Tab-separated table of C-alpha atoms and ligand atoms in Angstrom:
chain	number	residue	atom	x	y	z
A	1	MET	CA	0.093	0.199	-0.491
A	2	GLU	CA	2.525	2.367	0.694
A	3	LEU	CA	4.628	1.563	-2.356
A	4	GLU	CA	0.970	2.513	-3.993
A	5	ASN	CA	1.600	5.822	-2.709
A	6	ALA	CA	4.531	6.864	-3.279
A	7	SER	CA	3.838	5.481	-6.784
A	8	PHE	CA	0.697	8.189	-6.730
A	9	LEU	CA	2.233	10.867	-4.690
A	10	SER	CA	5.751	10.736	-7.321
A	11	LYS	CA	3.500	12.621	-10.093
A	12	VAL	CA	2.663	15.603	-7.409
A	13	LEU	CA	5.355	15.818	-5.950
A	14	THR	CA	9.606	16.814	-5.997
A	15	PRO	CA	11.645	14.253	-5.712
A	16	TRP	CA	13.238	15.558	-2.623
A	17	ALA	CA	9.862	15.854	-1.440
A	18	LEU	CA	9.027	12.417	-1.506
A	19	CYS	CA	12.388	11.683	-0.096
A	20	LEU	CA	11.671	13.249	3.116
A	21	ILE	CA	7.930	11.697	3.436
A	22	LEU	CA	9.918	8.368	2.597
A	23	LEU	CA	12.319	8.527	5.302
A	24	SER	CA	9.987	10.179	7.895
A	25	SER	CA	7.763	6.765	7.680
A	26	LEU	CA	11.282	4.715	7.255
A	27	SER	CA	11.361	5.922	10.940
A	28	SER	CA	7.666	5.397	12.136
A	29	SER	CA	8.534	2.118	11.623
A	30	GLU	CA	7.827	0.108	14.283
A	31	ALA	CA	4.547	0.091	13.684
A	32	TYR	CA	6.238	-3.730	12.397
A	33	ASP	CA	5.997	-5.482	15.110
A	34	SER	CA	8.308	-7.647	15.143
A	35	LEU	CA	7.650	-10.309	17.519
A	36	ASP	CA	3.969	-10.885	16.900
A	37	PRO	CA	3.370	-9.089	12.645
A	38	ASN	CA	-0.415	-10.179	11.599
A	39	GLY	CA	-1.728	-8.616	14.901
A	40	ASN	CA	-4.169	-7.413	15.082
A	41	ILE	CA	-8.168	-6.090	16.239
A	42	THR	CA	-10.898	-7.176	13.741
A	43	ILE	CA	-13.614	-5.896	14.568
A	44	LYS	CA	-17.037	-7.602	12.674
A	45	TRP	CA	-20.041	-5.080	12.310
A	46	ASP	CA	-22.665	-7.632	11.417
A	47	ILE	CA	-26.591	-6.265	10.107
A	48	MET	CA	-28.922	-9.215	11.701
A	49	SER	CA	-32.014	-8.512	11.560
A	50	TRP	CA	-33.651	-4.937	9.482
A	51	THR	CA	-36.324	-1.874	12.338
A	52	PRO	CA	-38.815	0.160	9.854
A	53	ASP	CA	-36.000	2.805	9.994
A	54	GLY	CA	-32.782	0.971	9.759
A	55	TYR	CA	-31.162	-2.155	11.383
A	56	VAL	CA	-30.189	-3.775	14.497
A	57	ALA	CA	-26.161	-4.761	14.709
A	58	VAL	CA	-24.004	-6.794	16.354
A	59	VAL	CA	-20.399	-5.378	16.463
A	60	THR	CA	-17.738	-7.321	17.600
A	61	MET	CA	-14.050	-6.944	18.118
A	62	TYR	CA	-11.523	-10.012	17.990
A	63	ASN	CA	-8.390	-9.873	18.801
A	64	TYR	CA	-5.659	-11.506	16.918
A	65	GLN	CA	-2.622	-10.657	19.034
A	66	GLN	CA	-0.481	-12.481	20.898
A	67	CYS	CA	1.019	-10.434	23.424
A	68	ARG	CA	-1.416	-8.038	23.672
A	69	HIS	CA	-4.814	-7.398	25.628
A	70	ILE	CA	-7.259	-4.457	26.976
A	71	GLN	CA	-6.959	-4.110	30.518
A	72	PRO	CA	-9.011	-1.742	33.270
A	73	PRO	CA	-10.142	0.670	32.329
A	74	GLY	CA	-11.269	-0.452	29.354
A	75	TRP	CA	-11.400	-0.121	25.351
A	76	GLN	CA	-14.175	3.026	24.260
A	77	LEU	CA	-14.520	2.603	19.886
A	78	SER	CA	-15.874	5.588	18.210
A	79	TRP	CA	-16.375	5.720	14.620
A	80	THR	CA	-18.307	8.344	12.329
A	81	TRP	CA	-21.862	7.674	11.178
A	82	ALA	CA	-22.026	7.695	6.951
A	83	LYS	CA	-25.930	9.370	6.620
A	84	LYS	CA	-27.676	11.321	9.680
A	85	GLU	CA	-27.762	7.638	11.788
A	86	VAL	CA	-28.682	7.923	15.345
A	87	ILE	CA	-28.644	4.454	17.614
A	88	TRP	CA	-32.184	3.679	19.613
A	89	SER	CA	-30.760	1.816	21.383
A	90	MET	CA	-27.869	-0.672	22.935
A	91	VAL	CA	-27.069	-3.436	24.777
A	92	GLY	CA	-24.138	-4.300	26.597
A	93	ALA	CA	-22.726	-0.798	25.755
A	94	LEU	CA	-23.868	2.197	26.025
A	95	ALA	CA	-22.884	5.789	24.316
A	96	THR	CA	-20.563	7.740	26.052
A	97	GLU	CA	-23.004	11.112	25.245
A	98	GLN	CA	-26.215	11.119	24.009
A	99	GLY	CA	-25.866	14.553	21.724
A	100	ASP	CA	-28.882	16.128	20.506
A	101	CYS	CA	-31.508	14.731	19.802
A	102	SER	CA	-34.357	17.558	19.712
A	103	GLU	CA	-36.111	16.923	16.957
A	104	PHE	CA	-37.057	13.493	18.275
A	105	MET	CA	-40.464	13.820	19.741
A	106	GLY	CA	-42.020	11.032	22.344
A	107	ASN	CA	-39.192	8.580	21.869
A	108	VAL	CA	-35.877	10.290	22.266
A	109	PRO	CA	-33.237	7.793	21.368
A	110	HIS	CA	-29.662	6.483	22.950
A	111	SER	CA	-27.696	8.962	21.082
A	112	CYS	CA	-27.752	10.780	18.437
A	113	LYS	CA	-24.318	12.071	18.269
A	114	GLN	CA	-22.643	12.049	14.542
A	115	ASP	CA	-19.485	10.347	15.911
A	116	PRO	CA	-20.584	8.274	19.025
A	117	THR	CA	-17.859	7.200	20.940
A	118	VAL	CA	-19.297	3.510	23.471
A	119	VAL	CA	-17.318	1.887	26.726
A	120	ASP	CA	-17.934	-1.415	27.869
A	121	LEU	CA	-21.024	-2.078	30.555
A	122	LEU	CA	-19.653	-3.552	33.763
A	123	PRO	CA	-19.639	-6.502	35.213
A	124	GLY	CA	-22.680	-7.745	36.851
A	125	THR	CA	-25.070	-5.970	34.910
A	126	PRO	CA	-28.836	-6.818	34.994
A	127	TYR	CA	-29.326	-9.899	32.126
A	128	ASN	CA	-31.715	-8.259	30.117
A	129	MET	CA	-28.784	-5.676	28.884
A	130	GLN	CA	-26.636	-8.598	28.207
A	131	ILE	CA	-25.156	-10.197	25.296
A	132	ALA	CA	-22.811	-12.858	24.862
A	133	ASN	CA	-19.530	-11.284	25.228
A	134	CYS	CA	-20.527	-8.435	26.750
A	135	CYS	CA	-20.069	-6.351	30.318
A	136	LYS	CA	-16.319	-6.622	30.982
A	137	ALA	CA	-15.897	-3.794	31.679
A	138	GLY	CA	-14.353	-3.294	28.183
A	139	VAL	CA	-11.681	-5.398	28.866
A	140	ILE	CA	-10.508	-7.958	26.291
A	141	SER	CA	-7.195	-11.162	26.843
A	142	THR	CA	-5.053	-12.021	24.714
A	143	ILE	CA	-5.735	-15.422	22.319
A	144	ASN	CA	-2.990	-17.149	24.385
A	145	GLN	CA	-3.852	-16.077	27.508
A	146	ASP	CA	-7.774	-16.838	27.910
A	147	PRO	CA	-9.346	-17.908	24.206
A	148	ALA	CA	-12.587	-17.073	25.394
A	149	ASN	CA	-12.796	-14.266	27.211
A	150	ALA	CA	-10.410	-12.896	23.789
A	151	ALA	CA	-13.596	-11.113	22.105
A	152	SER	CA	-16.323	-8.026	23.224
A	153	SER	CA	-19.450	-7.485	21.820
A	154	PHE	CA	-22.116	-5.642	21.691
A	155	GLN	CA	-25.616	-5.449	20.225
A	156	LEU	CA	-27.034	-1.656	18.695
A	157	SER	CA	-30.457	-0.549	16.911
A	158	VAL	CA	-29.788	2.050	13.985
A	159	GLY	CA	-32.721	4.300	13.059
A	160	ARG	CA	-32.155	6.606	9.956
A	161	ALA	CA	-29.800	4.271	8.810
A	162	GLY	CA	-31.718	3.366	5.351
A	163	ASN	CA	-32.864	-0.710	5.827
A	164	THR	CA	-31.557	-2.787	2.706
A	165	LYS	CA	-28.880	-3.965	1.411
A	166	LYS	CA	-28.464	-0.998	-1.072
A	167	THR	CA	-29.277	2.049	1.008
A	168	VAL	CA	-27.109	1.524	4.134
A	169	LYS	CA	-23.971	2.829	4.205
A	170	ALA	CA	-21.486	1.057	6.872
A	171	PRO	CA	-19.358	3.835	9.445
A	172	LYS	CA	-16.245	5.745	8.800
A	173	ASN	CA	-13.121	6.638	10.679
A	174	PHE	CA	-13.097	3.723	13.721
A	175	ILE	CA	-11.073	5.138	16.824
A	176	LEU	CA	-9.844	2.639	19.599
A	177	LYS	CA	-8.486	3.325	22.287
A	178	THR	CA	-7.646	2.270	25.569
A	179	PRO	CA	-8.007	4.458	26.566
A	180	GLY	CA	-4.479	6.163	25.320
A	181	PRO	CA	-3.846	5.988	21.604
A	182	GLY	CA	-2.144	3.662	20.168
A	183	TYR	CA	-3.904	1.766	17.375
A	184	THR	CA	-4.723	2.265	13.841
A	185	CYS	CA	-8.496	1.398	12.472
A	186	GLY	CA	-8.364	0.761	9.001
A	187	PRO	CA	-11.826	1.616	6.859
A	188	ALA	CA	-15.260	-0.399	7.298
A	189	LYS	CA	-15.711	-2.862	4.001
A	190	LEU	CA	-18.419	-5.545	3.205
A	191	VAL	CA	-17.088	-8.795	3.387
A	192	GLU	CA	-18.953	-12.696	3.099
A	193	SER	CA	-21.144	-12.632	5.802
A	194	THR	CA	-20.303	-14.106	8.984
A	195	LYS	CA	-21.547	-17.619	9.965
A	196	PHE	CA	-23.020	-18.533	13.393
A	197	VAL	CA	-23.132	-22.289	14.899
A	198	ASN	CA	-25.606	-22.956	16.803
A	199	GLY	CA	-25.602	-27.023	16.683
A	200	ARG	CA	-26.315	-28.893	13.548
A	201	ARG	CA	-27.903	-25.323	12.548
A	202	ILE	CA	-25.706	-22.974	10.627
A	203	THR	CA	-27.290	-19.503	10.402
A	204	GLU	CA	-25.496	-16.169	9.594
A	205	ALA	CA	-25.647	-12.241	9.183
A	206	LEU	CA	-27.765	-10.211	6.827
A	207	MET	CA	-24.456	-8.283	5.736
A	208	THR	CA	-21.050	-7.918	8.075
A	209	TRP	CA	-18.594	-5.214	7.205
A	210	SER	CA	-15.522	-5.540	8.527
A	211	LEU	CA	-12.261	-3.705	9.595
A	212	THR	CA	-9.222	-4.593	11.292
A	213	CYS	CA	-7.117	-1.994	13.669
A	214	THR	CA	-3.447	-2.366	14.162
A	215	TYR	CA	-1.272	-1.704	17.683
A	216	SER	CA	2.446	0.537	17.476
A	217	GLN	CA	3.958	0.779	20.558
A	218	PHE	CA	5.924	4.108	19.103
A	219	LEU	CA	1.934	6.089	18.603
A	220	ALA	CA	1.187	4.647	22.384
A	221	TYR	CA	3.807	6.431	24.320
A	222	LYS	CA	6.801	8.281	22.168
A	223	THR	CA	9.223	6.306	24.219
A	224	PRO	CA	10.116	2.646	25.213
A	225	SER	CA	7.774	2.148	28.727
A	226	CYS	CA	9.641	-1.029	29.647
A	227	CYS	CA	13.911	-1.838	30.428
A	228	VAL	CA	15.551	-4.969	31.425
A	229	SER	CA	18.569	-4.760	34.019
A	230	LEU	CA	20.599	-7.695	34.914
A	231	SER	CA	22.496	-10.065	36.782
A	232	SER	CA	24.076	-13.685	38.782
A	233	PHE	CA	25.153	-15.538	41.247
A	234	TYR	CA	28.852	-15.711	40.281
A	235	ASN	CA	29.351	-12.187	39.785
A	236	ASP	CA	28.008	-9.202	42.139
A	237	THR	CA	27.329	-6.647	39.193
A	238	VAL	CA	24.141	-5.687	38.833
A	239	VAL	CA	23.752	-4.327	35.585
A	240	ASP	CA	21.245	-1.924	35.508
A	241	CYS	CA	18.350	-1.106	33.158
A	242	PRO	CA	20.384	1.998	30.097
A	243	THR	CA	19.845	5.201	31.782
A	244	CYS	CA	17.403	6.766	30.154
A	245	SER	CA	15.816	3.979	28.502
A	246	CYS	CA	12.781	5.997	29.269
A	247	GLY	CA	13.145	9.442	29.650
A	248	CYS	CA	15.732	11.385	31.479
A	249	GLN	CA	14.604	13.120	34.845
A	250	ASN	CA	14.137	16.190	34.311
A	251	SER	CA	15.382	17.960	37.828
A	252	ASN	CA	13.894	21.627	36.569
A	253	MET	CA	10.899	21.670	39.509
A	254	LYS	CA	8.292	23.030	37.005
A	255	HIS	CA	8.346	20.290	34.374
A	256	ARG	CA	9.708	17.413	36.426
A	257	ASN	CA	8.571	14.474	35.641
A	258	CYS	CA	9.032	12.216	38.648
A	259	VAL	CA	7.945	11.418	41.991
A	260	LYS	CA	10.179	10.084	44.688
A	261	GLY	CA	8.516	7.363	46.628
A	262	ASP	CA	6.673	8.242	49.802
A	263	SER	CA	7.399	12.307	48.879
A	264	PRO	CA	4.471	14.494	50.566
A	265	LEU	CA	4.251	16.116	46.719
A	266	LEU	CA	3.438	12.003	45.941
A	267	ARG	CA	0.372	11.778	48.119
A	268	SER	CA	-1.279	15.196	46.713
A	269	ILE	CA	-0.542	13.892	43.238
A	270	LEU	CA	-2.766	10.815	43.536
A	271	ASN	CA	-5.140	12.253	45.832
A	272	GLY	CA	-5.430	15.387	43.559
A	273	PRO	CA	-7.667	15.993	40.732
A	274	GLY	CA	-5.510	14.738	37.596
A	275	LYS	CA	-6.627	11.451	39.593
A	276	TYR	CA	-7.796	8.931	37.265
A	277	SER	CA	-5.781	11.014	34.624
A	278	TYR	CA	-4.235	7.439	32.883
A	279	THR	CA	-0.147	8.932	31.945
A	280	PRO	CA	2.191	7.064	33.401
A	281	LEU	CA	3.659	8.843	37.165
A	282	VAL	CA	7.456	6.677	37.342
A	283	GLN	CA	8.978	6.736	40.514
A	284	CYS	CA	12.431	8.772	39.805
A	285	THR	CA	14.870	6.648	38.192
A	286	SER	CA	17.785	6.771	36.634
A	287	HIS	CA	15.977	5.066	33.213
A	288	MET	CA	12.448	6.686	33.860
A	289	CYS	CA	10.725	2.986	33.030
A	290	PRO	CA	7.098	2.000	34.000
A	291	ILE	CA	7.809	-1.306	34.746
A	292	ARG	CA	11.647	-3.193	34.834
A	293	VAL	CA	12.511	-6.761	34.280
A	294	HIS	CA	15.132	-7.908	36.159
A	295	TRP	CA	16.800	-11.316	35.083
A	296	HIS	CA	19.499	-12.537	37.183
A	297	VAL	CA	20.818	-15.912	36.670
A	298	MET	CA	20.808	-17.727	40.429
A	299	LEU	CA	22.507	-21.698	39.413
A	300	ASN	CA	24.664	-22.936	36.608
A	301	ASN	CA	26.000	-26.822	36.671
A	302	LYS	CA	26.038	-29.368	34.901
A	303	ASP	CA	22.442	-30.107	33.584
A	304	TYR	CA	21.073	-26.964	34.526
A	305	TRP	CA	20.481	-23.435	35.092
A	306	ARG	CA	18.156	-21.175	36.476
A	307	VAL	CA	16.993	-17.851	36.094
A	308	LYS	CA	14.807	-15.615	38.626
A	309	ILE	CA	12.413	-12.877	37.089
A	310	THR	CA	10.751	-10.454	39.449
A	311	ILE	CA	8.760	-7.828	36.977
A	312	THR	CA	8.279	-4.272	38.693
A	313	ASN	CA	6.001	-1.722	38.820
A	314	LEU	CA	6.938	1.749	38.947
A	315	ASN	CA	3.667	3.391	37.976
A	316	TYR	CA	2.305	4.928	40.498
A	317	ARG	CA	-1.145	5.213	37.995
A	318	MET	CA	-1.294	1.589	36.887
A	319	ASN	CA	-1.593	-2.062	38.272
A	320	TYR	CA	-1.345	-4.832	35.608
A	321	THR	CA	-3.785	-7.191	35.350
A	322	GLN	CA	-3.019	-10.021	33.170
A	323	TRP	CA	0.964	-9.500	32.419
A	324	ASN	CA	2.886	-10.864	30.042
A	325	LEU	CA	6.502	-11.137	28.927
A	326	ALA	CA	7.905	-12.845	25.879
A	327	VAL	CA	11.238	-13.661	25.738
A	328	GLN	CA	13.671	-14.827	22.931
A	329	HIS	CA	16.190	-16.789	23.741
A	330	PRO	CA	17.836	-19.776	22.398
A	331	ASN	CA	17.863	-22.424	25.179
A	332	PHE	CA	13.763	-22.023	25.142
A	333	ASP	CA	13.611	-25.232	23.456
A	334	ASN	CA	14.554	-27.461	26.533
A	335	LEU	CA	12.502	-25.557	29.321
A	336	ALA	CA	12.746	-27.832	32.180
A	337	THR	CA	10.281	-26.453	34.927
A	338	LEU	CA	8.122	-23.272	35.078
A	339	VAL	CA	7.789	-21.631	38.657
A	340	GLY	CA	4.431	-18.828	38.800
A	341	LEU	CA	4.331	-18.800	35.286
A	342	ASN	CA	2.562	-19.910	32.991
A	343	TYR	CA	4.319	-20.981	29.208
A	344	LYS	CA	3.705	-21.213	25.817
A	345	SER	CA	5.669	-21.048	22.475
A	346	LEU	CA	6.001	-18.286	20.078
A	347	MET	CA	7.366	-19.261	16.545
A	348	PRO	CA	7.428	-15.416	15.220
A	349	TYR	CA	9.709	-15.834	12.952
A	350	GLY	CA	8.346	-19.126	11.066
A	351	ALA	CA	8.601	-23.024	12.224
A	352	GLY	CA	11.963	-25.295	13.505
A	353	ILE	CA	12.871	-21.659	15.753
A	354	ASN	CA	12.040	-22.370	19.213
A	355	ASP	CA	13.354	-19.702	20.836
A	356	THR	CA	10.919	-17.371	21.826
A	357	ALA	CA	8.027	-18.211	24.660
A	358	MET	CA	5.723	-16.039	25.999
A	359	LEU	CA	5.331	-15.864	30.012
A	360	TRP	CA	2.324	-15.165	31.858
A	361	GLY	CA	1.737	-14.890	35.568
A	362	VAL	CA	-0.350	-17.676	37.410
A	363	LYS	CA	-3.943	-17.190	39.684
A	364	ASN	CA	-2.486	-14.701	42.466
A	365	ASN	CA	0.789	-14.130	40.280
A	366	ASP	CA	-1.127	-11.883	37.798
A	367	LEU	CA	-2.127	-9.310	38.788
A	368	LEU	CA	1.405	-6.294	38.772
A	369	MET	CA	0.386	-3.518	41.846
A	370	THR	CA	1.014	0.021	41.459
A	371	ALA	CA	4.128	1.131	43.161
A	372	GLY	CA	5.261	0.475	46.180
A	373	SER	CA	6.007	-1.676	48.033
A	374	TYR	CA	3.440	-5.025	46.571
A	375	GLY	CA	4.497	-3.647	43.162
A	376	ASN	CA	6.085	-6.839	41.333
A	377	VAL	CA	6.215	-10.040	40.258
A	378	GLN	CA	8.502	-12.627	40.228
A	379	ALA	CA	8.732	-15.959	38.643
A	380	GLU	CA	11.857	-18.433	37.874
A	381	LEU	CA	12.667	-20.625	34.766
A	382	LEU	CA	14.914	-23.644	35.039
A	383	PHE	CA	16.115	-25.012	31.621
A	384	ARG	CA	17.917	-27.905	30.480
A	385	LYS	CA	21.678	-27.040	29.027
A	386	ASP	CA	21.142	-28.244	25.421
A	387	SER	CA	25.012	-29.057	24.175
A	388	ASN	CA	24.349	-28.002	20.997
A	389	THR	CA	23.498	-24.308	21.837
A	390	PHE	CA	24.702	-23.723	24.898
A	391	THR	CA	28.276	-22.094	25.417
A	392	SER	CA	29.939	-20.586	27.909
A	393	GLU	CA	30.144	-17.561	26.048
A	394	LYS	CA	29.515	-14.100	27.693
A	395	GLY	CA	26.132	-12.979	28.421
A	396	TYR	CA	24.871	-17.144	27.201
A	397	GLU	CA	22.464	-17.234	30.554
A	398	PHE	CA	21.041	-13.383	29.394
A	399	PRO	CA	18.518	-13.038	27.356
A	400	ARG	CA	17.957	-11.295	23.803
A	401	ARG	CA	15.008	-9.987	23.710
A	402	VAL	CA	12.150	-9.014	25.967
A	403	TYR	CA	8.579	-7.912	25.819
A	404	PHE	CA	6.305	-6.259	28.485
A	405	ASN	CA	2.840	-7.042	27.450
A	406	GLY	CA	4.318	-7.276	24.091
A	407	ASP	CA	6.252	-3.582	24.115
A	408	ASN	CA	9.660	-4.252	23.401
A	409	CYS	CA	12.375	-3.383	26.972
A	410	VAL	CA	15.163	-2.016	26.211
A	411	MET	CA	18.059	-4.088	27.069
A	412	PRO	CA	21.664	-3.541	28.557
A	413	PRO	CA	23.923	-3.420	26.120
A	414	PRO	CA	25.535	-6.789	24.982
A	415	ASP	CA	29.562	-5.613	26.414
A	416	ALA	CA	27.751	-4.308	29.673
A	417	TYR	CA	26.324	-8.020	29.860
A	418	PRO	CA	27.828	-9.612	34.371
A	419	TRP	CA	31.426	-11.515	33.512
A	420	VAL	CA	31.726	-14.990	33.679
A	421	PRO	CA	34.984	-15.375	35.742
A	422	ASN	CA	36.923	-18.138	34.325
A	423	GLU	CA	37.404	-21.308	37.091
A	424	GLU	CA	33.217	-21.159	36.922
A	425	LEU	CA	32.866	-22.020	33.113
A	426	LEU	CA	31.513	-25.367	33.359
B	1	LIG	C1	-5.611	-10.419	11.467
B	1	LIG	O1	-5.202	-11.061	12.306
B	1	LIG	C2	-5.760	-12.191	11.449
B	1	LIG	C3	-6.046	-13.533	12.383
B	1	LIG	O2	-4.565	-14.004	12.707
B	1	LIG	C4	-5.830	-12.266	10.280
B	1	LIG	O3	-6.519	-13.998	9.745
B	1	LIG	C5	-5.000	-11.253	9.158
B	1	LIG	O4	-4.818	-12.075	7.868
B	1	LIG	C6	-5.390	-9.926	9.686
B	1	LIG	N1	-5.728	-8.921	9.612
B	1	LIG	C7	-4.635	-8.164	9.452
B	1	LIG	C8	-5.204	-6.526	7.991
B	1	LIG	O5	-3.763	-8.465	9.549
B	2	LIG	C1	-4.660	-0.776	42.360
B	2	LIG	O1	-5.727	-2.112	43.215
B	2	LIG	C2	-5.206	-1.514	44.424
B	2	LIG	C3	-6.180	-3.059	44.904
B	2	LIG	O2	-7.346	-3.583	44.641
B	2	LIG	C4	-6.987	0.298	44.367
B	2	LIG	O3	-6.469	-0.358	45.586
B	2	LIG	C5	-5.843	0.153	43.684
B	2	LIG	O4	-7.029	1.655	43.538
B	2	LIG	C6	-5.403	0.491	42.131
B	2	LIG	N1	-4.607	1.503	42.107
B	2	LIG	C7	-5.329	2.020	40.883
B	2	LIG	C8	-4.541	2.963	40.248
B	2	LIG	O5	-5.912	1.553	39.451
B	3	LIG	C1	9.521	-26.195	22.294
B	3	LIG	O1	9.729	-26.427	23.274
B	3	LIG	C2	9.220	-26.610	24.071
B	3	LIG	C3	10.620	-27.047	25.458
B	3	LIG	O2	11.152	-25.651	26.323
B	3	LIG	C4	8.155	-28.353	24.023
B	3	LIG	O3	7.551	-28.560	25.239
B	3	LIG	C5	7.669	-28.060	22.903
B	3	LIG	O4	7.582	-29.217	22.566
B	3	LIG	C6	8.866	-26.857	21.703
B	3	LIG	N1	8.106	-26.195	21.064
B	3	LIG	C7	7.769	-27.850	19.277
B	3	LIG	C8	6.783	-27.016	18.602
B	3	LIG	O5	9.998	-27.569	18.954
B	4	LIG	C1	32.090	-8.619	37.356
B	4	LIG	O1	31.775	-8.010	36.390
B	4	LIG	C2	31.266	-7.252	35.556
B	4	LIG	C3	30.858	-6.031	33.829
B	4	LIG	O2	31.240	-7.356	33.207
B	4	LIG	C4	32.878	-6.425	35.016
B	4	LIG	O3	34.061	-5.813	34.915
B	4	LIG	C5	33.808	-7.712	36.744
B	4	LIG	O4	35.066	-7.617	36.000
B	4	LIG	C6	33.070	-8.592	36.409
B	4	LIG	N1	33.381	-8.866	38.030
B	4	LIG	C7	34.238	-10.600	38.419
B	4	LIG	C8	34.582	-10.563	40.162
B	4	LIG	O5	34.819	-11.216	38.500
C-alpha cells in the first residue's frame, strides 16, 4: 500500500519532498511488530435484522494479538456515521454521550451524536441488558492467555440508516482507544457474511462489514515503556537498565516528570485533581521506565541453569492485570520447569525456531500492583542445558529480547553483561 501511495505521490511532488516523506515513513517503522507481525484487532459489524428505519447489528471486536490485551479501564470505540444515523438503543454497551436529540418527539434515541463513543458495561449488568461477550468493563484478553475472553461484543439498533443492503452505509473513521492511543483502524469493508453455528444449524448475518486495527508502540508512548536489568550469582555487579531508557529525569521543578516514593508530593498528586489520569506517574530512577524486568541467573551447573525473573512496577497510576512477557533465548527449546508462570512457545520467525516464549503469571501471580512495596511479581525458570546451543560464551544466560505486554523492552548493551570468571565455566 505504501508503494502505491509513493508512486501516486511521485507525480505530484518534487523528488526532494518525496524523499523526505519516505525517510519519515522509515523512521516510524516501529509500527511493524516483529514479535507478532499479523497481530490485529478485527472488528465485525454484523447486521442481524432490518427495522422500519434501519437495522439491528452486533459489533464484535476479536483480539488476534499474541501478547497484547486491553486491560482496565478498557476499550473505547468511536466512529462517524456516514449519513444521519442515530442509535435507538444498545445492549451490552453504552454511548458515552446522548448528543442533541431535540428533533425527536416521544421516543428519544439513546444517542444522536454524529461521532458516538461506545464503552463496555460492567460485570454484574442485569441479564436483560447483556449479550454474549459483553460486560467485562472493556477488558479483552490475548488469544494465548484466555481465548474465551479474547472478544468483546455489543448490540445496537440503528435508525435513519436505510433498511436494505443497497441503502445502508458503513460507519467511517473508527477509533479504538484503550483508553490511550496506540491503535490505528482501517476502513470498514463489506465482507462475506459472518456465519454462526448453533448446534446443528448454521445461521448468518444479513450483511457484514469488517475492519482491522493495528497497534504501534511508537504511537502509544513515544518513548519505550520497559527496560531490562541483569545480574548473576557469579558476579556482584548488577547491570542496571541503560540510563534514560524511557526518558531522562528533569530536575527542573516546574517540568518535573517523576516523583520520589513516599513523598508528600506523590500523595498530593495521587489524591489531587489528576486522580483519574492514566498517563504514567513514575518513580524517579535513572532509566525512568514504568516497568523494569530483572533477570537474575541463580544457578548454573552441569545439567541445568536457573533464572529468577522479577518484574517491578514503577508507575504509581497503574495496576497491570493479566501481564505477560515474551522472551527470546535459544534455550527455550529446553525449558524444564516454571514456577509461578504459564508458558506458550511463540515462533515469530517461522516454524522450527523455538526460541521465543510467552510467559504470564499463574492465578494469584497475574496482578502487578502499582509502584510501592507490593509493586512487583517474581517467577522462576529452570532450563536443561542443550549441548547444541549452550555455550559458556559471555552473556549466554541472558535474554536476547524481552517484551512486556507486547512492548519491546530496552536491553543493556551486550558488552556490559556480567562477566563469568574463567573458573566458573562449566
Ligand atoms: C488479522 O488477524 C487475523 C488472525 O490472525 C488474520 O487472519 C488477518 O489476516 C489479520 N488481518 C490483517 C489485516 O492483518
Ligand atoms: C490498584 O489495585 C488496588 C487493589 O485492588 C486498588 O486499591 C487501587 O486503587 C488500584 N490502583 C489503581 C491506580 O487502579
Ligand atoms: C518448544 O520447546 C518446549 C520446551 O521448552 C517444548 O515443550 C515444545 O514442544 C517445543 N515446541 C516445538 C514446536 O518444538
Ligand atoms: C563482573 O562483571 C563486570 C561487568 O562485566 C566486570 O567488569 C567485573 O570484572 C566482573 N567481576 C568479577 C569478580 O568477575
